[in-house]
Short mmCIF file of C-alpha atoms in Angstrom, two decimals:
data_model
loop_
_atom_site.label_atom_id
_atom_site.label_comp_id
_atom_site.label_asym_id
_atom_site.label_seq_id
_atom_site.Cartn_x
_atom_site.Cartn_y
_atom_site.Cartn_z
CA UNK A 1 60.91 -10.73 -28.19
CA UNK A 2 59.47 -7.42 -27.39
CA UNK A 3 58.59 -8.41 -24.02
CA UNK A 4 61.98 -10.42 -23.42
CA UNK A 5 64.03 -7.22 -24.26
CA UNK A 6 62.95 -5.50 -21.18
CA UNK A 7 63.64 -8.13 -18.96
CA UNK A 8 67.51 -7.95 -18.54
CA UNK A 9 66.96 -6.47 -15.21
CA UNK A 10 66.11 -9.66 -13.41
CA UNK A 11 69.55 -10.98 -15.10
CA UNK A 12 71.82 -8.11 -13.76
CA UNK A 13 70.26 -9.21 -10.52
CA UNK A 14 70.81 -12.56 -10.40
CA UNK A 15 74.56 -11.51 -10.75
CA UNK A 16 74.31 -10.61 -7.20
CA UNK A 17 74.20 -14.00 -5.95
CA UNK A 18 76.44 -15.48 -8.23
CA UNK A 19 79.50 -13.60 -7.04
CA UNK A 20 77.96 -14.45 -3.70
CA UNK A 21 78.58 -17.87 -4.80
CA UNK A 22 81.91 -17.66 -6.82
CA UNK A 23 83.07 -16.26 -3.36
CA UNK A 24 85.67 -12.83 -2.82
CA UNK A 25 86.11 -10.06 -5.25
CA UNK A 26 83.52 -12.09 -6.98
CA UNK A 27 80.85 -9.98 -4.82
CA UNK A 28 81.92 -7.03 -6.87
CA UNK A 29 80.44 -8.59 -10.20
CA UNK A 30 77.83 -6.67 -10.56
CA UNK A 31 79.92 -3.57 -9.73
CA UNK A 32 81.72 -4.47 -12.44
CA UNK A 33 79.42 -5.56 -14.77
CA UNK A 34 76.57 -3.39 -14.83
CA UNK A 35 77.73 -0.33 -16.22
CA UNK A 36 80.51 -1.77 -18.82
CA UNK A 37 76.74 -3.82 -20.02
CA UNK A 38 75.15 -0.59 -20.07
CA UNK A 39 77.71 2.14 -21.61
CA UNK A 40 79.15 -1.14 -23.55
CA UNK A 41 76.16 -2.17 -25.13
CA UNK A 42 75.20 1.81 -26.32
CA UNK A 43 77.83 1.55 -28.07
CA UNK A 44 77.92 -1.70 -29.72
CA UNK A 45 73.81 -1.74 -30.60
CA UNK A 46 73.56 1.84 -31.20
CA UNK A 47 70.45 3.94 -31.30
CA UNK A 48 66.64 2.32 -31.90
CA UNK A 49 63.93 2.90 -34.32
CA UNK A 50 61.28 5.08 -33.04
CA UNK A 51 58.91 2.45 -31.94
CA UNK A 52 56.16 2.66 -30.01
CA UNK A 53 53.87 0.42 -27.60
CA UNK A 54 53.60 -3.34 -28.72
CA UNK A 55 50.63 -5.58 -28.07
CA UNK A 56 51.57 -6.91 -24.79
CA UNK A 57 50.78 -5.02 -21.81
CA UNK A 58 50.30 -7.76 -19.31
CA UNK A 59 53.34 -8.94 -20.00
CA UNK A 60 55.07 -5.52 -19.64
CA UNK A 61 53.10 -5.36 -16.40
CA UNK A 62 54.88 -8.21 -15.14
CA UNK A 63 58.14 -7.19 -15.23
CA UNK A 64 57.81 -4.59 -12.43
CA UNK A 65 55.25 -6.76 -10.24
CA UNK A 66 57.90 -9.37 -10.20
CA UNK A 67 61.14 -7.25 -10.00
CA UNK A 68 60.01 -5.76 -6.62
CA UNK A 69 59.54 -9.01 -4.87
CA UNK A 70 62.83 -10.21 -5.70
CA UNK A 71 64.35 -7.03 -5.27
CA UNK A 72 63.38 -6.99 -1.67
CA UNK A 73 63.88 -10.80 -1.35
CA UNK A 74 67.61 -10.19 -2.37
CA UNK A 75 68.03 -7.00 0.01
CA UNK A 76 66.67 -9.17 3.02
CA UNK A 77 69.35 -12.10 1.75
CA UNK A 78 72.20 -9.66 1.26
CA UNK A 79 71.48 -8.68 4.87
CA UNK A 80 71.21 -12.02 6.33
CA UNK A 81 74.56 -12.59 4.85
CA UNK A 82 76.12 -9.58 6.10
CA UNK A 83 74.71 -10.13 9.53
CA UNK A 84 76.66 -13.60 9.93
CA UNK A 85 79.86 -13.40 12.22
CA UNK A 86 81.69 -15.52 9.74
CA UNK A 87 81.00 -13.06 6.72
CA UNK A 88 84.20 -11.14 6.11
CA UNK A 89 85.15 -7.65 5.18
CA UNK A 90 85.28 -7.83 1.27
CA UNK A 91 82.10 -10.17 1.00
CA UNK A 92 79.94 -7.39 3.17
CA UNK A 93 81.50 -4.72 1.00
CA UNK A 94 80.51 -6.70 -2.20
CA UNK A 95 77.29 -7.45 -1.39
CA UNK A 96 76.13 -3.66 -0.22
CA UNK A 97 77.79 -2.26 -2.97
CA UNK A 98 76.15 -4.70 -5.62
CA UNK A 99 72.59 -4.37 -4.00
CA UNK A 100 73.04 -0.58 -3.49
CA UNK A 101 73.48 -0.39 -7.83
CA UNK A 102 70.92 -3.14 -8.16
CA UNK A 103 68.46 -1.08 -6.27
CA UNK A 104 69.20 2.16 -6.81
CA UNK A 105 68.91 1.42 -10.80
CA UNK A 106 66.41 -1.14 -11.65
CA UNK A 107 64.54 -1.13 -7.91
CA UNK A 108 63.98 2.62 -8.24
CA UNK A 109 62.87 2.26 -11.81
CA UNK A 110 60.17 -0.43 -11.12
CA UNK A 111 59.10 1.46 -8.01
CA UNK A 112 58.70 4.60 -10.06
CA UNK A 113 56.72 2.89 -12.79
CA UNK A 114 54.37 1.97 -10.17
CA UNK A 115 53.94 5.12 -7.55
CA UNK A 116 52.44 6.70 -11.74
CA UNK A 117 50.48 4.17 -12.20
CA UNK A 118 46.34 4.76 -11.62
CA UNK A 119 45.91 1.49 -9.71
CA UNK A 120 45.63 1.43 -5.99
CA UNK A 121 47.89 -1.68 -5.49
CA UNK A 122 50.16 -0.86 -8.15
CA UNK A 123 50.93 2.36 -6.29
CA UNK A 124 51.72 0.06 -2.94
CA UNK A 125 53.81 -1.97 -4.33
CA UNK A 126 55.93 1.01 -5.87
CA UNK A 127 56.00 2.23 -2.05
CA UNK A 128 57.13 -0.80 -0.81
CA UNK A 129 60.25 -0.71 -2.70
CA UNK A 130 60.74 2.76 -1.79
CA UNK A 131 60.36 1.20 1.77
CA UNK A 132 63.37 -1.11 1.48
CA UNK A 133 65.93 1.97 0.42
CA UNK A 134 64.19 4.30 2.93
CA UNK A 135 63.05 6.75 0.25
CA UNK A 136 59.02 6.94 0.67
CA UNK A 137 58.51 10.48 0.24
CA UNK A 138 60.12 10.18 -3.07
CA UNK A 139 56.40 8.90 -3.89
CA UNK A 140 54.80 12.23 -3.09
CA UNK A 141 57.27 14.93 -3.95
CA UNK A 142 58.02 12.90 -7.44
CA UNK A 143 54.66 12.86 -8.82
CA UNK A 144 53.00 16.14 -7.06
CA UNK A 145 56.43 18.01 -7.17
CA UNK A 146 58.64 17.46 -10.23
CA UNK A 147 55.71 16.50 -12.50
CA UNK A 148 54.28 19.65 -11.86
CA UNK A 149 57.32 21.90 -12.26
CA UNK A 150 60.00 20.18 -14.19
CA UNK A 151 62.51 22.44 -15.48
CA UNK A 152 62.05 25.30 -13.61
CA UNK A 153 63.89 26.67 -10.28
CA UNK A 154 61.15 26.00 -8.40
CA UNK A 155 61.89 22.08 -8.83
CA UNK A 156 64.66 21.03 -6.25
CA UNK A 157 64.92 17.78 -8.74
CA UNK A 158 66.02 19.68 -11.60
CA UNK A 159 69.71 20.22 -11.83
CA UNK A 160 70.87 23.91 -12.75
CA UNK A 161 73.40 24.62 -15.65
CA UNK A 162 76.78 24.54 -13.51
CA UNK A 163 76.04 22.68 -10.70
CA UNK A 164 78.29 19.84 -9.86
CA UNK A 165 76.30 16.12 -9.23
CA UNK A 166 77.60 16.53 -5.02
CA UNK A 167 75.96 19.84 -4.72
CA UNK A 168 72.91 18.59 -6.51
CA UNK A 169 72.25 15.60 -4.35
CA UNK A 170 72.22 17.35 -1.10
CA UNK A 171 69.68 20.09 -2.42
CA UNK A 172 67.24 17.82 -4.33
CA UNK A 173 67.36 15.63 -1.04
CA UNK A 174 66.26 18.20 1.09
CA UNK A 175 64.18 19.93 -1.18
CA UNK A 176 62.02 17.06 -2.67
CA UNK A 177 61.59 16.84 1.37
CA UNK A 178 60.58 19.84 1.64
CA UNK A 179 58.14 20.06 -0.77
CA UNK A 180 56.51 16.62 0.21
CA UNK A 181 55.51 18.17 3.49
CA UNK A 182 54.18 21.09 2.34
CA UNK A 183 51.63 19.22 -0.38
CA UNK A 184 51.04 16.92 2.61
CA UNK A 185 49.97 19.85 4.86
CA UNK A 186 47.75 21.68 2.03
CA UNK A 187 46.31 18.65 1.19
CA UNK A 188 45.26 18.35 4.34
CA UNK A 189 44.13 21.96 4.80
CA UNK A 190 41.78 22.08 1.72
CA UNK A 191 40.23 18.26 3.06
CA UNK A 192 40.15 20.37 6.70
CA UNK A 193 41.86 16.64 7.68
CA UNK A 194 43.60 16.62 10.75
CA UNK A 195 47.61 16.24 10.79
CA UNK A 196 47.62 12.97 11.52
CA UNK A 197 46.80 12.34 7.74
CA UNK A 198 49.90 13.16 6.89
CA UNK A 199 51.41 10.82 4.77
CA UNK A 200 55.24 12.15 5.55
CA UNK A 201 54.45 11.38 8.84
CA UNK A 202 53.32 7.72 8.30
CA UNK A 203 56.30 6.83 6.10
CA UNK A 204 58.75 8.18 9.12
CA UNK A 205 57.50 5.90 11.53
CA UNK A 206 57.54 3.02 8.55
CA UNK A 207 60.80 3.94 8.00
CA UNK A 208 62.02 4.16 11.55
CA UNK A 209 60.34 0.68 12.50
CA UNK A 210 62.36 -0.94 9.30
CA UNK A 211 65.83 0.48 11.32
CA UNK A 212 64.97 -0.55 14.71
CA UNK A 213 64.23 -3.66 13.54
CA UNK A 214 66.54 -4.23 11.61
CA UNK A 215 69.35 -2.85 14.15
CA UNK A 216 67.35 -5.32 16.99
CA UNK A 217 68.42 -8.56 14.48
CA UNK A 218 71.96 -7.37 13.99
CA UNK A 219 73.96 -4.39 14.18
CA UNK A 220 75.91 -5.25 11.01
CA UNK A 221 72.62 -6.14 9.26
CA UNK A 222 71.61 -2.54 10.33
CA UNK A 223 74.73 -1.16 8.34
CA UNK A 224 73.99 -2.97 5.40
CA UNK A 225 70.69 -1.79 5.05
CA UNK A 226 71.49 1.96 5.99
CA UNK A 227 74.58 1.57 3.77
CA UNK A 228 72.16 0.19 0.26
CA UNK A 229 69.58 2.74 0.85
CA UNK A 230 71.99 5.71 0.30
CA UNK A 231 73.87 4.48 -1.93
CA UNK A 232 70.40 3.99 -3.83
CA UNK A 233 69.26 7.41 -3.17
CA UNK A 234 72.07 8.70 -4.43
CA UNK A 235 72.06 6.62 -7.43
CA UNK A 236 68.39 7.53 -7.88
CA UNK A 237 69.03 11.26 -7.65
CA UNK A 238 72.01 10.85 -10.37
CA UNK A 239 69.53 10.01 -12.48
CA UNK A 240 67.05 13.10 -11.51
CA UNK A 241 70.87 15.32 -12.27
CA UNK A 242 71.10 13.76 -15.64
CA UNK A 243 67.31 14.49 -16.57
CA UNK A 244 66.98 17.68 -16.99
CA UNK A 245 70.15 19.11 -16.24
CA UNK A 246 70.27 22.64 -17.66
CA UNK A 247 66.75 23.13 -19.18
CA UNK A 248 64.70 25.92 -18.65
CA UNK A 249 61.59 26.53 -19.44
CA UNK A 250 61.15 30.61 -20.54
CA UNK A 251 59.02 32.87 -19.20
CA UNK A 252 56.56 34.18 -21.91
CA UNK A 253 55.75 38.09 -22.42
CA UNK A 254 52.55 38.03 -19.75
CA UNK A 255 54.65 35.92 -17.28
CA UNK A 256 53.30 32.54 -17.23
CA UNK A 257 56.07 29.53 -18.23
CA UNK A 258 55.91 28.23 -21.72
CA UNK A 259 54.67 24.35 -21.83
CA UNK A 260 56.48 21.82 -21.16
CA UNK A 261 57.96 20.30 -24.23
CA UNK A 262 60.61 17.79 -25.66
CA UNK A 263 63.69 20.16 -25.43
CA UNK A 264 63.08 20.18 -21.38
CA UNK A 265 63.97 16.72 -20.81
CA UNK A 266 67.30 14.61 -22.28
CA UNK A 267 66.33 11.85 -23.73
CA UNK A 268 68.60 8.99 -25.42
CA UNK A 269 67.33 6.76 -28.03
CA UNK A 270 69.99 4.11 -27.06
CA UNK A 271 68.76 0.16 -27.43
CA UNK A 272 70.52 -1.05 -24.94
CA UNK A 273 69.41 1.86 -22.71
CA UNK A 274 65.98 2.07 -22.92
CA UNK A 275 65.89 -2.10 -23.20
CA UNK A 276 67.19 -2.14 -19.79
CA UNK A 277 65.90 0.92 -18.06
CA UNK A 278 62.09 0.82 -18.86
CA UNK A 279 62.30 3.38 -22.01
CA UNK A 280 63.90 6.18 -19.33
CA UNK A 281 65.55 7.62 -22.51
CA UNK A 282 61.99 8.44 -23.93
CA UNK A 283 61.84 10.56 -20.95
CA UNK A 284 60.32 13.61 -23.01
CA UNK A 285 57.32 11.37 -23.40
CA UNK A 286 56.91 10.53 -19.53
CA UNK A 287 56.67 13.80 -19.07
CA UNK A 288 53.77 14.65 -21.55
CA UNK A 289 51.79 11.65 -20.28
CA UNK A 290 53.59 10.18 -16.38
CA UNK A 291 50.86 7.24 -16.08
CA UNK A 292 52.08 6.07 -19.73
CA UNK A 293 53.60 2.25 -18.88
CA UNK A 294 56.72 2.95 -19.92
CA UNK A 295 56.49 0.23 -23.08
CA UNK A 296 53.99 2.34 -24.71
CA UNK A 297 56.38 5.72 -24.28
CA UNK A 298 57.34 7.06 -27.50
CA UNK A 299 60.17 9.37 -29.49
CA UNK A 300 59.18 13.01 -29.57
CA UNK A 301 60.90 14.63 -32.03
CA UNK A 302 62.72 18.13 -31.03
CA UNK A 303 63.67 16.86 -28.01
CA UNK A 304 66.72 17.28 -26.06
CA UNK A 305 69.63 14.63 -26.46
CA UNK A 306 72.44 12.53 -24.69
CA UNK A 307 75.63 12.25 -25.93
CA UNK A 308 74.98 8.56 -25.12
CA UNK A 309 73.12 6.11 -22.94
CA UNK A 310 71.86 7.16 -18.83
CA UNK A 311 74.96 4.84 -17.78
CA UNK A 312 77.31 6.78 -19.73
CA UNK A 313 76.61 10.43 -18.81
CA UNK A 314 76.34 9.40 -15.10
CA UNK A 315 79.74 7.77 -15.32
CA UNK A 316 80.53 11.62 -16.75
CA UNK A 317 78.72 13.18 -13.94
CA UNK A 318 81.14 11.93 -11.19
CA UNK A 319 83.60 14.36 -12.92
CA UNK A 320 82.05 17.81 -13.22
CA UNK A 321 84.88 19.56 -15.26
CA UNK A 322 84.07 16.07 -17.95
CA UNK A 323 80.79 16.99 -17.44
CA UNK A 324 80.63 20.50 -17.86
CA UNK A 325 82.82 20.63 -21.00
CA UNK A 326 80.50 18.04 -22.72
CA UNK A 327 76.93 19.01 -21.64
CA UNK A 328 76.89 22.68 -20.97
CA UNK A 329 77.16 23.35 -24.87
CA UNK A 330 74.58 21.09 -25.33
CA UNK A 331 72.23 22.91 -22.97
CA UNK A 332 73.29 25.44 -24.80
CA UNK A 333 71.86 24.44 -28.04
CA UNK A 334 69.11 23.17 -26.75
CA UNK A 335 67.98 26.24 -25.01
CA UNK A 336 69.04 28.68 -28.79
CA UNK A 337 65.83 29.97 -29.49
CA UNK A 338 65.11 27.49 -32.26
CA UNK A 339 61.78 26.10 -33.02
CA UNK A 340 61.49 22.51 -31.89
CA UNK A 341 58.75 20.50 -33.26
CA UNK A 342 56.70 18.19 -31.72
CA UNK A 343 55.28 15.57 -34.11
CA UNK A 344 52.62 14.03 -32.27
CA UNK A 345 51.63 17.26 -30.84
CA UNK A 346 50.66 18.68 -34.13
CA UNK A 347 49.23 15.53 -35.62
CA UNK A 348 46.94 15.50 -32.67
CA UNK A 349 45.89 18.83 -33.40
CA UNK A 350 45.25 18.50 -36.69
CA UNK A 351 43.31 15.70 -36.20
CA UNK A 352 41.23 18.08 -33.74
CA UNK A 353 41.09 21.20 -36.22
CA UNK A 354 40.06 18.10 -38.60
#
């Protein structure tokens, strides 16, 4: 059962082609479905004990090794469907919408679970999926970028107290971009490597092969793959908005930023939440250790809270007066010079002092 309560993505998927097959409006199921499941089932199953890892890691591991495939298998189906000259307006719309959400949600979060990860393979098969939604730098400026300055100004991915979702997306785009590049090119300078290392440069042509190729099958095939990869960006860049939204971290009396701790990053202890989005409301914990599979992330106490479940305060996002009047007294709070302690943090050094 611990296992099995992680694996509701592959069901939200398979709603894809059962609208497919129910025929119409029925495309939009998943549209539909997804977040009522989500923001629904916060609310019905409420918040979760504390747990952390169980004794199955293999079959945690599975979960994302599989996911991709279909993922991608589904994409290149949606597509194929799209492409046919019999496929009308409302069943194209369906189906890009629905694999947009599917990918942009649970595709992002398996691919981001793997780019962490400290195996070679793992790590390709987290790029592949950034592959299908165009997104590849994501793998660089994520994990040499954010993880490095989370909650500071210097981090296009972390969204500032008063800015709107819309103005984020275009800035942590373009700045996640931006900062990919410029790791690329030091990296290269301290290996004295020439440019054509870069690994920006390799994903572009990846990226622009995928297109052409795509736009050589079909022209409407071309659409629907341009059209799920930004609505999956976009979807995967709501989340980045949501994640730190707000927190600072201080600058201490001889200038250098305080650690990172729990009250940077929201976190939601939501069951139906973390069930079906790989324990992203223990995010305080990802943080603290970002190669942690995400079954074995933990509570930290201290940390920063949701009003409710990722699904919920995104739905809230796409309003920014909602959002403001709910969140920016949080931030609020959690920014009040309070002390916020850190559980583990002290047990571990205890146990050191000990």
């Amino acid at each position: 059962m611990a296992i099995a309560k992680f694996w509701s993505p592959f069901g939200f998927l398979a709603l894809i082609p059962l609208g497919y097959w129910l025929g119409g409006a029925w495309t939009f199921l998943l549209v539909a479905a997804l977040p009522l499941a989500l923001a629904g089932g916060d609310w019905l199953l409420g918040a979760e004990p504390p747990l952390a890892s169980d004794a199955a890691p293999l079959g945690h591991r599975l979960l994302p090794w599989l996911y991709i495939p279909l993922q991608l298998a589904e994409l290149a189906w949606a597509g194929a469907v799209v492409a046919r000259p019999g496929a009308d307006l409302l069943t194209a719309v369906g189906l890009t919408l629905s694999s947009g959400l599917a990918a942009g949600v649970f595709g992002f979060l398996a691919a981001h679970e793997m780019v962490h990860s400290r195996r070679p393979a793992e790590r390709a098969l987290g790029l592949v999926m950034l592959a299908g939604v165009l997104y590849m730098p994501f793998a660089i400026a994520h994990v040499h970028g954010h993880h490095r300055r989370p909650a500071t100004r210097d981090d296009p991915a972390t969204a500032r107290r008063g800015e709107s979702l819309y103005a984020f997306w275009g800035r942590s785009v373009v700045g996640q971009a931006r900062e990919a590049w410029a790791f690329e090119q030091g990296r290269l300078a301290r290996a004295g490597s020439s440019s054509l290392g870069n690994r920006m440069l390799a994903y572009a042509v990846i990226e622009a092969a995928l297109v052409v190729a795509v736009g050589i099958v079909s022209w409407r095939a071309l659409g629907f793959f341009l059209s799920e990869s930004v609505l999956s960006i976009l979807l995967l860049e709501s989340f980045n908005y949501v994640a730190h939204y707000g927190l600072a971290r201080r600058r201490r009396a001889d200038g250098r930023l305080e650690p990172l701790g729990p009250k940077h990053s929201w976190n939601s202890a939501r069951r139906m939440n973390n069930a079906s989005l790989f324990n992203m409301g223990r995010h305080a914990d990802h943080h603290r250790f970002s190669a942690r599979p995400y079954n074995e992330l933990e509570v930290l106490g201290g940390g920063a809270q949701l009003p409710c479940g990722y699904a919920g305060v995104i739905l809230m996002a796409l309003f920014p007066p909602l959002w403001r009047r709910v969140m920016d007294p949080r931030v609020d709070a959690a920014m009040a010079d309070q002390p916020m302690r850190d559980p583990q943090a002290i047990g571990r050094t205890d146990a050191a002092a000990a």
